Amino acid sequence: MYLRENPVLQRELLVNLRTYQSFILLAAYQVVLAVVVLAAWPSVERLDLSATPVSAKRLTNLFFLGQYLIASLIAPSFAAGTITGEKERLTYEMLLASPLRPGSIILGKLIASLSHLGVLVIGSLPIIVLCLPLGGISVYEVVAAYVGLIVSVILFGQISLFCSSYFSRTSNSLVVSYLAILPLVLGAITLWRFLESDGQLRLQIVLFIVPAFAIGAAILMGAWAAGRMLYPPDVGSEGKEVVDLETEAQNAIGLVIQPDQFPDRLFAPPTRTDLMADGTNPVYDKELRSEIFSQGTLMLRLVIQISMLLAIPLMGILLFAMPHLAAWFGVFVIVFNLLVGPVFLAGTVTGERERQTLDLLLTTQLTPKQILSGKFIVGFRIAMVLTSFLLWPLLLGTALNMGFYSNLLSVAAYFAIILSTGLVNALIAQTCSMLFNRTSVALLGTYVVLLFIYVVPPSLVGIFNLTRTRAPWVNSLVEPTQVTSPFSALFAVPLDAELSPRLDGTPANPGDWSIVIGYFAASAVICAICLSIMAYRGRRFADGVGG
C-alpha cells in the first residue's frame, strides 16, 4: 500500500494533476525558460565548438541555479500544507482512523505534493539540451546537475512535510520550512560556484555525497513524521492542542515570548480582557489577537532564533570583514521578507473563503476598506517585526564600523529599499489573495509575480551583458526594466573608496543613484496598481459579486 495501492497518493495525484492550472503552470515555465535561452543565444551564423566561451558557461550556470532557486521556493508551498491542510479541514483524525499505515500516508503525501515540481524539472531538460552546442558544460555535468536538483527537491519537500506534521496551520509550517531550507540553498549555491574550477570533484560530490545526505535526511524525517502520526500528541479536543503558556514558558529552551511585555506585545499581544473602545476596527483587533502562531509560541520562537543565528555570522563577514559587500546583507534581508511576508498576507481573503466565512463577514456593517485594511496592517506588522530581527545587525554593523560614517546616505538607502520591498511584497500578496480562491494558489501566484519583477529583469540584463550579441536597441529596452528589482537597487547604491577601494584608490562600487530613484518610483507605481485592484475587488464584494 505504499505506492501501487496507496489511496492517498492516487487521490492527491488525480486532484492536483487534472486541474487546468497545472498545464498553465507547465506551459508558462517552459515559455520563460525558452525566452531566456533565446535571448542569450549568440547571433553569429556559425558557432565555434572548439572553444568554450565564458558567456556560455555562465548562461548554463544561471540556468541551473535559477531552477534550483525556483525549486527551493516552490517546494514548500506545495508540501508544507499536506498535513496541516488535513488539520484545517478537520479531516486529520479521520485520516488517522483509516487502515493506512502512517508511512504510506507520508510517502503518498510527499510524492503527490512534489509531482508538479517534478514535471517542471523534467520538462526543462529538452531546453538545456539545446544549450549543449554552446559549450561550457558537458553531458555529465547536466546529469549531475539534474540529479542534485531532483534529490534537493525531495529533501526540501520532506523538510516541509516534516514541519507540516508539527504545526496546526499552513502559514506556520511554511515560514519554518523556508527558514530551514534557506541556509541549505545558500550553502549549495556557494559550493557549486566554489567548485566551478574543479569539475571532477564537483561531479563526485553532486552524484554521491549530496544524494546520500539528502535521501538519508529525508528518510529520517519521514520516519519521525510517521511516528508522530502513529502517536499524535495534538489530537483531542477536536484536534486542537490545549497549550498553557506559563507551562510552555517554563519548559521552553532559549527565547521565551512574554505577550504582556514590550517589545513582545508588538507581534504577540496578550488576549483581550476588556471591551473594545468605540471606533476600533474589530477585524484588526481580532486578527491581531487571534492564535495565528498556534501551538503557543513555537513557530515564533523558531523564526526568531533561526533568523538571528543566520544574521550574526553574515553581519561579521559582510559588514566588517568585507564591507564592500554590504549590499549582500540587504539581499539576505529582502529574501527573508520575500519568503515570510507573503505567508501572512496571501490568506487574508482566501482564508475566509476556505472557512466559508467571507459572505458572513461581508454582511456586517464593516466596509470592505475596513476589512482589508485591518487584515493588511496585521499581516504587514507581523512580517516587518520578524524582518526587523535581521535589520538590527545591519544597524549595529554600520554603527560599529567607522567606514560607514561617510556612507550614511547609502546606509539610509539600504533601509529604505528594504522597507519599500516589504510594503510591495505585502500589497502583492493581499492582491493575489483577493484574485484567487485558494490560499496555496494565491501564495504561488504571489511568488511568481515577485520573481518576475524582482529576478527576471536583472537576470536578462546580466545575460545581455555577458553575451553582447544582441542589437543595442534591445539592450536599451531591457536595461530600464531592472528598476523594478530591489536587488538591482541595492547593488546600485554607491560606496566610497574607504569601504570598496581599487588599487588606484577609486571606489570599486561607484553606484548609480538613478537606478535607486527609479526603483522607488517603480515601487510606488506597483503599490498604486495593487491598491486600485483591491479597491475594485472590494467594490465588487460590497455589491455581492465575487464573494
PDB file of C-alpha atoms in Angstrom, residues 57 75 79 83 108 113-114 166 217 236 242 258 265 291 315 328 348 361 366 369 383 417 445 461 496 505 510:
ATOM      1  CA  LYS A  57      29.338  28.720 -19.197  1.00  0.00           C
ATOM      2  CA  ALA A  75       8.615  23.041  -2.988  1.00  0.00           C
ATOM      3  CA  ALA A  79       4.357  20.317   0.633  1.00  0.00           C
ATOM      4  CA  ILE A  83      -0.776  17.557   6.853  1.00  0.00           C
ATOM      5  CA  GLY A 108       1.831   9.382  -0.669  1.00  0.00           C
ATOM      6  CA  SER A 113       2.922  17.274  -3.411  1.00  0.00           C
ATOM      7  CA  LEU A 114       6.138  17.199  -5.459  1.00  0.00           C
ATOM      8  CA  TYR A 166       4.446  19.747  13.857  1.00  0.00           C
ATOM      9  CA  ALA A 217      17.835  13.034   5.903  1.00  0.00           C
ATOM     10  CA  GLY A 236      -8.015  15.535  21.128  1.00  0.00           C
ATOM     11  CA  VAL A 242      -4.586  22.969  24.651  1.00  0.00           C
ATOM     12  CA  GLN A 258       6.012  37.401  27.042  1.00  0.00           C
ATOM     13  CA  ARG A 265       3.448  42.573  22.502  1.00  0.00           C
ATOM     14  CA  GLU A 291      -3.925  32.441  17.592  1.00  0.00           C
ATOM     15  CA  MET A 315      26.976  40.596   9.798  1.00  0.00           C
ATOM     16  CA  TRP A 328      24.546  41.275   0.008  1.00  0.00           C
ATOM     17  CA  THR A 348      -6.260  37.196   4.257  1.00  0.00           C
ATOM     18  CA  LEU A 361     -18.105  38.922   7.041  1.00  0.00           C
ATOM     19  CA  LEU A 366     -17.919  46.900   8.177  1.00  0.00           C
ATOM     20  CA  LYS A 369     -11.938  49.090   3.228  1.00  0.00           C
ATOM     21  CA  ALA A 383       6.089  40.376   8.707  1.00  0.00           C
ATOM     22  CA  ILE A 417      14.891  49.811  -0.070  1.00  0.00           C
ATOM     23  CA  GLY A 445       0.830  33.437  -7.634  1.00  0.00           C
ATOM     24  CA  VAL A 461      20.374  42.454 -18.172  1.00  0.00           C
ATOM     25  CA  ASP A 496      33.075  55.449  -1.292  1.00  0.00           C
ATOM     26  CA  GLY A 505      42.194  54.386  -4.580  1.00  0.00           C
ATOM     27  CA  PRO A 510      30.584  53.954  -7.799  1.00  0.00           C
TER      28      PRO A 510
END
